Tab-separated table of C-alpha atoms in Angstrom:
chain	number	residue	atom	x	y	z
A	1244	MET	CA	9.930	11.774	-14.536
A	1245	PHE	CA	7.542	13.727	-15.577
A	1246	GLN	CA	3.469	12.668	-16.337
A	1247	PHE	CA	1.215	12.825	-18.656
A	1248	LYS	CA	-0.802	10.493	-17.947
A	1249	ARG	CA	-3.734	12.304	-15.753
A	1250	THR	CA	-4.343	15.380	-17.444
A	1251	LEU	CA	-4.818	13.249	-20.676
A	1252	SER	CA	-8.538	12.860	-22.275
A	1253	VAL	CA	-10.722	10.325	-22.505
A	1254	GLY	CA	-10.147	10.198	-25.455
A	1255	ALA	CA	-6.245	9.779	-25.633
A	1256	ILE	CA	-6.742	7.848	-22.336
A	1257	ALA	CA	-5.908	4.121	-23.299
A	1258	THR	CA	-2.616	5.063	-25.436
A	1259	SER	CA	-1.449	7.700	-22.431
A	1260	LEU	CA	2.625	7.482	-22.700
A	1261	THR	CA	4.654	8.655	-19.948
A	1262	MET	CA	8.248	11.160	-20.711
A	1263	ILE	CA	10.628	9.166	-19.023
A	1264	THR	CA	14.359	11.008	-19.834
A	1265	GLY	CA	15.878	11.861	-22.998
A	1266	GLY	CA	12.925	12.024	-24.707
A	1267	VAL	CA	12.897	8.812	-24.951
A	1268	TRP	CA	8.172	7.394	-24.503
A	1269	ALA	CA	7.479	4.680	-23.408
A	1270	ALA	CA	3.622	3.469	-22.790
A	1271	GLU	CA	1.942	3.680	-19.088
A	1272	LYS	CA	2.149	0.581	-16.959
A	1273	PRO	CA	-1.684	-0.488	-15.582
A	1274	THR	CA	-2.265	1.198	-11.909
A	1275	ILE	CA	-3.253	-0.030	-8.693
A	1276	GLN	CA	-4.451	2.964	-6.342
A	1277	ILE	CA	-5.705	2.308	-2.819
A	1278	ALA	CA	-6.973	4.452	-0.050
A	1279	ILE	CA	-6.759	3.204	3.625
A	1280	LEU	CA	-9.064	5.690	5.435
A	1281	LEU	CA	-9.097	4.369	9.318
A	1282	ASP	CA	-11.209	5.347	12.090
A	1283	SER	CA	-8.999	6.807	14.913
A	1284	SER	CA	-10.882	7.497	17.574
A	1285	ASN	CA	-10.707	6.079	21.466
A	1286	SER	CA	-12.164	2.445	20.714
A	1287	MET	CA	-9.942	1.942	17.231
A	1288	ASP	CA	-6.662	0.172	18.915
A	1289	GLY	CA	-7.459	-2.690	17.361
A	1290	LEU	CA	-7.933	-1.919	13.728
A	1291	ILE	CA	-4.574	0.443	13.685
A	1292	ASP	CA	-2.610	-2.649	14.777
A	1293	GLN	CA	-4.739	-4.664	12.273
A	1294	THR	CA	-3.697	-2.424	9.695
A	1295	ARG	CA	0.345	-2.196	10.695
A	1296	ARG	CA	0.982	-5.965	10.417
A	1297	GLN	CA	-1.669	-7.042	7.946
A	1298	LEU	CA	-0.515	-4.145	4.629
A	1299	TRP	CA	2.419	-7.265	3.901
A	1300	THR	CA	-0.163	-9.574	3.846
A	1301	VAL	CA	-2.208	-7.609	1.380
A	1302	VAL	CA	0.356	-6.619	-0.193
A	1303	ASN	CA	1.558	-9.874	-0.961
A	1304	ALA	CA	-1.952	-11.177	-1.448
A	1305	LEU	CA	-2.062	-9.484	-4.931
A	1306	THR	CA	2.501	-10.270	-6.596
A	1307	ASP	CA	0.882	-12.342	-8.953
A	1308	VAL	CA	-1.547	-9.331	-10.627
A	1309	ARG	CA	-1.645	-8.726	-13.941
A	1310	LYS	CA	-2.865	-7.104	-16.537
A	1311	ASP	CA	-1.966	-7.200	-19.732
A	1312	GLY	CA	1.076	-10.187	-19.326
A	1313	GLU	CA	2.018	-6.726	-16.838
A	1314	ILE	CA	3.248	-6.065	-13.461
A	1315	PRO	CA	0.435	-3.163	-12.215
A	1316	ASP	CA	1.853	-0.447	-10.214
A	1317	LEU	CA	0.590	-0.483	-6.409
A	1318	GLU	CA	-0.213	2.246	-5.079
A	1319	VAL	CA	-1.209	2.965	-0.989
A	1320	ALA	CA	-2.238	6.152	0.169
A	1321	LEU	CA	-3.542	7.020	3.925
A	1322	TYR	CA	-5.934	8.968	5.647
A	1323	HIS	CA	-6.525	8.676	9.010
A	1324	TYR	CA	-10.272	10.399	10.930
A	1325	GLY	CA	-12.547	10.922	13.706
A	1326	ASN	CA	-9.708	11.676	16.162
A	1327	ASP	CA	-10.041	14.577	18.456
A	1328	SER	CA	-6.502	16.078	18.574
A	1329	LEU	CA	-7.030	16.734	14.650
A	1330	PRO	CA	-9.038	20.072	14.369
A	1331	PRO	CA	-11.987	20.129	14.281
A	1332	ASP	CA	-12.828	22.828	10.853
A	1333	GLU	CA	-11.015	19.731	9.311
A	1334	GLY	CA	-13.575	17.152	9.587
A	1335	PHE	CA	-11.313	15.226	12.997
A	1336	ASN	CA	-9.504	13.721	9.779
A	1337	ARG	CA	-5.537	14.016	8.412
A	1338	GLN	CA	-2.926	12.783	4.829
A	1339	LEU	CA	-0.650	10.755	5.744
A	1340	THR	CA	-0.043	10.029	2.439
A	1341	ASP	CA	-0.672	10.708	-0.833
A	1342	PHE	CA	-0.617	8.328	-2.893
A	1343	THR	CA	3.106	6.369	-2.931
A	1344	THR	CA	4.424	2.767	-4.486
A	1345	GLU	CA	6.807	3.747	-1.071
A	1346	LEU	CA	4.747	0.907	0.981
A	1347	ASP	CA	7.859	1.775	4.156
A	1348	GLY	CA	6.339	5.456	3.599
A	1349	VAL	CA	2.923	4.235	3.891
A	1350	SER	CA	4.321	1.927	7.234
A	1351	GLU	CA	5.879	4.488	9.556
A	1352	ALA	CA	2.698	6.390	8.700
A	1353	LEU	CA	0.664	3.890	10.955
A	1354	PHE	CA	2.975	3.606	13.509
A	1355	THR	CA	1.919	7.546	13.490
A	1356	ILE	CA	-1.538	6.909	14.884
A	1357	ARG	CA	-2.743	7.388	18.045
A	1358	THR	CA	-6.163	6.825	19.175
A	1359	ASN	CA	-8.534	9.669	20.543
A	1360	GLY	CA	-11.714	10.322	21.115
A	1361	GLY	CA	-14.048	10.659	18.513
A	1362	GLN	CA	-15.548	12.591	16.014
A	1363	GLU	CA	-16.125	9.852	12.593
A	1364	TYR	CA	-17.122	12.187	10.108
A	1365	SER	CA	-17.475	9.322	7.531
A	1366	GLY	CA	-18.638	11.687	4.750
A	1367	TRP	CA	-16.042	13.952	5.438
A	1368	VAL	CA	-12.913	12.443	5.840
A	1369	ILE	CA	-14.515	10.012	2.576
A	1370	GLN	CA	-14.985	13.702	0.339
A	1371	ASP	CA	-11.735	15.148	1.102
A	1372	ALA	CA	-10.137	11.789	0.059
A	1373	ILE	CA	-11.618	11.967	-2.435
A	1374	ASN	CA	-10.487	15.231	-3.069
A	1375	GLN	CA	-7.202	16.409	-2.404
A	1376	LEU	CA	-5.230	12.757	-3.471
A	1377	ASN	CA	-3.253	12.230	-7.072
A	1378	TRP	CA	-5.883	9.918	-8.266
A	1379	ASP	CA	-5.746	8.339	-11.573
A	1380	SER	CA	-7.412	9.663	-14.533
A	1381	ASP	CA	-7.221	6.379	-16.664
A	1382	PRO	CA	-10.499	4.489	-16.786
A	1383	GLU	CA	-8.813	1.070	-17.907
A	1384	ASP	CA	-7.556	1.431	-14.151
A	1385	PHE	CA	-8.222	0.090	-10.715
A	1386	ARG	CA	-8.512	2.965	-7.940
A	1387	THR	CA	-10.574	2.212	-4.713
A	1388	ILE	CA	-11.392	3.604	-0.469
A	1389	PHE	CA	-11.621	1.026	1.996
A	1390	ILE	CA	-13.292	3.235	5.127
A	1391	ALA	CA	-13.523	1.092	7.836
A	1392	GLY	CA	-14.767	2.622	11.686
A	1393	ASN	CA	-17.064	1.964	14.436
A	1394	GLU	CA	-19.415	5.001	13.997
A	1395	PRO	CA	-22.667	6.402	12.808
A	1396	PHE	CA	-21.917	6.637	8.393
A	1397	ASP	CA	-23.795	9.742	8.825
A	1398	GLN	CA	-21.917	11.954	11.158
A	1399	GLY	CA	-20.814	15.373	10.410
A	1400	SER	CA	-21.991	18.283	7.935
A	1401	VAL	CA	-20.683	16.695	4.628
A	1402	ASN	CA	-23.629	14.424	3.232
A	1403	TRP	CA	-22.655	10.450	3.381
A	1404	ALA	CA	-24.467	10.032	-0.240
A	1405	GLU	CA	-22.780	12.368	-1.594
A	1406	ALA	CA	-19.149	12.059	-0.676
A	1407	VAL	CA	-20.244	8.426	-2.230
A	1408	ASN	CA	-21.596	10.304	-5.064
A	1409	LEU	CA	-18.367	12.019	-5.926
A	1410	ALA	CA	-15.831	8.862	-5.247
A	1411	LYS	CA	-18.658	6.840	-7.216
A	1412	ASN	CA	-18.204	9.727	-10.577
A	1413	GLN	CA	-14.454	9.280	-10.751
A	1414	ASP	CA	-14.262	5.864	-10.956
A	1415	VAL	CA	-13.814	5.164	-7.628
A	1416	LEU	CA	-15.880	2.232	-5.237
A	1417	VAL	CA	-15.927	2.776	-1.886
A	1418	ASN	CA	-15.846	-0.315	0.524
A	1419	THR	CA	-16.998	0.082	3.851
A	1420	ILE	CA	-15.871	-1.937	7.185
A	1421	TYR	CA	-17.628	-1.713	9.398
A	1422	CYS	CA	-16.401	-2.270	13.135
A	1423	GLY	CA	-19.470	-2.989	15.716
A	1424	ASN	CA	-22.840	-5.063	15.744
A	1425	ALA	CA	-23.635	-6.498	12.744
A	1426	GLU	CA	-26.913	-6.426	13.410
A	1427	SER	CA	-27.679	-2.483	14.253
A	1428	ARG	CA	-29.337	0.101	12.445
A	1429	GLU	CA	-25.117	1.720	12.405
A	1430	ARG	CA	-24.606	-1.634	10.307
A	1431	ASP	CA	-26.967	-0.739	7.925
A	1432	LEU	CA	-25.660	2.743	7.175
A	1433	TRP	CA	-22.208	0.841	6.612
A	1434	ALA	CA	-23.879	-1.177	4.146
A	1435	ALA	CA	-25.590	1.148	2.324
A	1436	GLY	CA	-22.198	3.052	1.501
A	1437	ALA	CA	-21.069	0.424	-0.172
A	1438	GLU	CA	-23.899	-0.318	-1.361
A	1439	LEU	CA	-23.866	3.374	-3.875
A	1440	GLY	CA	-19.773	3.435	-3.476
A	1441	ASP	CA	-20.132	0.328	-6.196
A	1442	GLY	CA	-18.522	-1.399	-3.397
A	1443	ALA	CA	-18.315	-3.881	-0.641
A	1444	ASN	CA	-18.829	-3.819	3.382
A	1445	PHE	CA	-17.847	-6.756	6.054
A	1446	ASN	CA	-18.073	-6.208	9.580
A	1447	ILE	CA	-14.690	-7.448	11.847
A	1448	ASP	CA	-13.898	-7.931	15.053
A	1449	GLN	CA	-11.008	-4.842	15.443
A	1450	ASN	CA	-9.568	-6.961	18.351
A	1451	ARG	CA	-8.616	-9.732	17.012
A	1452	ALA	CA	-5.684	-10.421	17.839
A	1453	VAL	CA	-3.240	-10.849	14.688
A	1454	VAL	CA	-1.677	-13.953	14.553
A	1455	ILE	CA	1.312	-14.186	12.368
A	1456	GLN	CA	1.230	-18.797	11.565
A	1457	PRO	CA	4.735	-20.078	12.116
A	1458	SER	CA	6.834	-22.168	8.931
A	1459	PRO	CA	9.999	-23.969	9.828
A	1460	TYR	CA	10.662	-21.041	6.508
A	1461	ASP	CA	10.296	-18.216	8.989
A	1462	ALA	CA	14.426	-18.364	10.325
A	1463	GLU	CA	15.582	-18.794	6.772
A	1464	ILE	CA	13.089	-16.440	5.225
A	1465	ARG	CA	14.150	-13.418	8.170
A	1466	ARG	CA	18.029	-14.324	7.314
A	1467	LEU	CA	17.959	-13.373	3.751
A	1468	ASN	CA	15.433	-10.437	4.205
A	1469	ASP	CA	19.002	-9.218	6.269
A	1470	GLU	CA	21.271	-9.343	3.329
A	1471	LEU	CA	18.206	-7.924	0.972
A	1472	ASN	CA	19.136	-4.652	3.357
A	1473	GLN	CA	22.926	-4.525	2.037
A	1474	THR	CA	21.898	-4.503	-1.346
A	1475	TYR	CA	20.451	-0.718	-0.532
A	1476	LEU	CA	22.762	2.732	-1.239
A	1477	PRO	CA	21.061	5.384	-0.486
A	1478	TYR	CA	21.553	7.879	-2.857
A	1479	GLY	CA	21.458	12.277	-2.279
A	1480	SER	CA	19.836	14.204	0.465
A	1481	LEU	CA	16.335	11.950	1.333
A	1482	GLY	CA	19.529	8.308	0.628
A	1483	GLU	CA	20.053	7.689	4.798
A	1484	GLN	CA	16.848	8.949	6.118
A	1485	GLY	CA	15.144	5.787	3.499
A	1486	LEU	CA	17.603	4.003	4.762
A	1487	GLU	CA	17.063	3.897	8.285
A	1488	ARG	CA	13.260	3.726	6.725
A	1489	GLN	CA	13.704	0.571	6.195
A	1490	LEU	CA	15.142	-0.948	8.929
A	1491	VAL	CA	12.051	1.214	11.272
A	1492	GLN	CA	9.758	-1.011	9.476
A	1493	ASP	CA	11.448	-4.118	9.757
A	1494	ALA	CA	11.062	-3.294	13.929
A	1495	ASN	CA	8.326	-2.158	14.103
A	1496	ALA	CA	7.045	-5.174	12.109
A	1497	GLY	CA	7.588	-7.717	14.499
A	1498	ALA	CA	6.766	-10.776	14.348
A	1499	ALA	CA	5.448	-9.723	10.684
A	1500	ILE	CA	8.901	-10.023	9.267
A	1501	VAL	CA	8.482	-12.258	8.040
A	1502	THR	CA	4.885	-11.542	5.905
A	1503	ARG	CA	6.959	-7.699	5.148
A	1504	GLY	CA	9.952	-9.884	4.326
A	1505	ILE	CA	8.078	-11.459	1.418
A	1506	SER	CA	6.691	-8.342	0.192
A	1507	LYS	CA	10.672	-6.722	0.075
A	1508	SER	CA	10.843	-9.842	-2.651
A	1509	SER	CA	7.773	-8.405	-4.827
A	1510	ALA	CA	7.820	-5.880	-7.964
A	1511	TYR	CA	5.295	-3.687	-5.653
A	1512	TYR	CA	8.414	-2.738	-2.448
A	1513	ARG	CA	10.348	0.487	-4.641
A	1514	ASN	CA	12.586	2.985	-3.556
A	1515	SER	CA	13.516	5.060	-6.041
A	1516	SER	CA	13.621	7.717	-4.473
A	1517	TRP	CA	16.176	7.171	-1.900
A	1518	ASP	CA	17.645	3.755	-3.963
A	1519	LEU	CA	20.030	4.360	-6.269
A	1520	VAL	CA	19.720	0.737	-7.220
A	1521	ASP	CA	15.852	1.529	-8.228
A	1522	ALA	CA	16.633	4.457	-9.448
A	1523	ILE	CA	18.400	3.710	-12.190
A	1524	ALA	CA	15.619	0.741	-12.497
A	1525	GLU	CA	13.203	2.999	-12.976
A	1526	ALA	CA	15.512	5.400	-14.904
A	1527	GLU	CA	14.471	8.514	-11.936
A	1528	VAL	CA	17.890	9.369	-12.393
A	1529	SER	CA	21.674	8.595	-14.017
A	1530	LEU	CA	24.881	8.221	-13.301
A	1531	GLU	CA	25.751	11.288	-15.532
A	1532	THR	CA	24.460	13.964	-14.424
A	1533	LEU	CA	24.553	12.860	-10.555
A	1534	ALA	CA	26.438	14.801	-7.997
A	1535	GLU	CA	29.834	12.756	-6.906
A	1536	THR	CA	28.656	13.933	-3.170
A	1537	ALA	CA	24.591	13.038	-3.679
A	1538	LEU	CA	26.223	8.791	-4.556
A	1539	PRO	CA	27.009	6.922	-2.284
A	1540	GLU	CA	29.627	6.167	-0.402
A	1541	GLU	CA	30.574	2.941	-1.661
A	1542	LEU	CA	30.523	4.935	-5.678
A	1543	GLN	CA	32.482	7.977	-4.852
A	1544	GLY	CA	36.192	8.411	-6.438
A	1545	LEU	CA	34.649	5.990	-9.109
A	1546	SER	CA	34.805	5.943	-12.841
A	1547	LEU	CA	31.566	6.158	-14.611
A	1548	ALA	CA	32.715	2.050	-15.790
A	1549	GLU	CA	33.294	1.512	-13.083
A	1550	GLN	CA	30.021	2.944	-11.020
A	1551	GLU	CA	28.050	0.988	-13.784
A	1552	ALA	CA	29.525	-2.479	-12.647
A	1553	TYR	CA	28.947	-1.708	-9.317
A	1554	ILE	CA	25.485	-0.815	-9.174
A	1555	ALA	CA	24.169	-4.062	-11.904
A	1556	ASN	CA	26.147	-6.113	-9.451
A	1557	THR	CA	24.219	-5.504	-6.777
A	1558	GLN	CA	20.802	-5.723	-8.582
A	1559	ALA	CA	21.580	-8.906	-9.604
A	1560	GLU	CA	22.407	-9.457	-6.117
A	1561	ARG	CA	19.532	-8.171	-4.591
A	1562	GLU	CA	16.950	-10.149	-7.708
A	1563	GLN	CA	19.199	-13.493	-6.124
A	1564	ILE	CA	17.310	-13.311	-3.043
A	1565	GLN	CA	14.476	-11.775	-3.737
A	1566	ALA	CA	14.444	-15.182	-5.867
A	1567	GLN	CA	15.355	-17.381	-3.012
A	1568	ILE	CA	12.824	-15.760	-0.585
A	1569	ARG	CA	10.230	-16.949	-3.446
A	1570	ASP	CA	11.822	-19.833	-3.774
A	1571	LEU	CA	10.727	-20.032	0.384
A	1572	THR	CA	7.680	-18.402	0.164
A	1573	ALA	CA	6.271	-21.279	-1.780
A	1574	GLN	CA	6.895	-23.835	-0.069
A	1575	ARG	CA	5.302	-22.123	2.825
A	1576	GLU	CA	2.361	-20.883	1.822
A	1577	ALA	CA	1.970	-25.159	1.152
A	1578	TYR	CA	2.982	-26.150	3.919
A	1579	LEU	CA	0.518	-24.256	5.723
A	1580	SER	CA	-2.033	-24.506	3.350
A	1581	SER	CA	-1.495	-28.003	4.691
A	1582	LEU	CA	-2.329	-26.958	8.102
A	1583	PRO	CA	-6.056	-26.595	9.749
A	1584	SER	CA	-8.112	-23.585	8.551
A	1585	ASP	CA	-9.363	-20.891	11.127
A	1586	GLU	CA	-12.256	-20.389	9.561
A	1587	ASP	CA	-13.112	-17.562	12.312
A	1588	ALA	CA	-9.451	-15.892	11.383
A	1589	LYS	CA	-11.906	-14.471	8.155
A	1590	ASP	CA	-13.383	-11.460	10.075
A	1591	THR	CA	-9.465	-8.824	10.409
A	1592	LEU	CA	-8.568	-6.201	8.011
A	1593	ASP	CA	-6.577	-8.685	5.658
A	1594	TYR	CA	-9.499	-11.541	5.177
A	1595	VAL	CA	-12.166	-9.116	3.809
A	1596	MET	CA	-10.008	-6.251	1.545
A	1597	ILE	CA	-8.660	-9.395	0.002
A	1598	GLN	CA	-11.648	-10.228	-1.203
A	1599	ALA	CA	-12.426	-7.365	-2.279
A	1600	LEU	CA	-9.958	-6.980	-4.463
A	1601	ARG	CA	-9.897	-10.705	-6.065
A	1602	SER	CA	-13.534	-9.908	-7.222
A	1603	GLN	CA	-12.547	-6.237	-7.624
A	1604	LEU	CA	-10.229	-6.380	-9.701
A	1605	ALA	CA	-11.343	-8.458	-12.493
A	1606	ARG	CA	-13.613	-6.349	-13.422
A	1607	LYS	CA	-11.175	-3.572	-14.658
A	1608	GLY	CA	-9.498	-7.018	-16.300
A	1609	PHE	CA	-6.621	-7.737	-13.770
A	1610	VAL	CA	-5.893	-10.712	-13.112
A	1611	LEU	CA	-5.262	-12.557	-9.948
A	1612	PRO	CA	-4.613	-16.127	-9.346
A	1613	ARG	CA	-6.418	-17.803	-6.322
């Protein structure tokens, strides 16, 4: 796919177009870009664990977001920093993923993080995230950074204010999440970073255990998630790797498999790089030009018409299963909302991210029902 959106002049951005296939043009979809920057020093195991489990909760909170009636693209990028295993001349930080719509890759990267050491250079990692990531240039789209850590915000040779201003100048909000004593000079600096970056500052307990509230609907959602996996058709050189990643991330989710299964029923769960159903739906590939050896085994040896029918049936089956999961999700949410609320759970990563996104997305014209 050839994308021209990020190279258009500001005056042309509002009507930017993307060439998809065969000379056909279509208007670019609205986009949400979220870069997550996690302190991975010794004391941050709890923060990493919260992110692993709560990624899917954040995704689910955005499921009903619309802009001008459209479902936006959701792209997530991931860094970790403050880790002595990373090169000092690179600011002890590492990009784990660029912006991607394939959330299994983000989950996989989260499970590779091992905490170690710490020289936490917040300014440096913000600067790298701005300079290295493929940020969208459309002023109508939404771009934000969430940086979380527990050390002074002014460590390192890159001035934190200059880094935040670099983000601000590119219309990227900077949200800061301090994982330490709420009443401290260190917290004040993290708050100052968010204020300068037109974002929000929060204080969380990174060591709070992630509790997934059970419901009577969970077993059926898990069963349907397993059925959903059977509708993925791996193709090309990335096919089997992608399918294996999907299953591994299901296993990694642990108690969060229900919230992950719910995410997989949404429009945000896309895998066009390795799943033929998504790739055809998004016009990433064409059956007419795809090599026989790149096809899933189920489609090899079939006529083009038979291949098209197989994919259409598989897509219909997937959509049916996803609709069942969404119905159960509505019942699950109604059940959970009837239970006594846990006020203490408001100092966790997912809660503060969702609160920030609710208000900030509205500034860009994105509608997020409560």
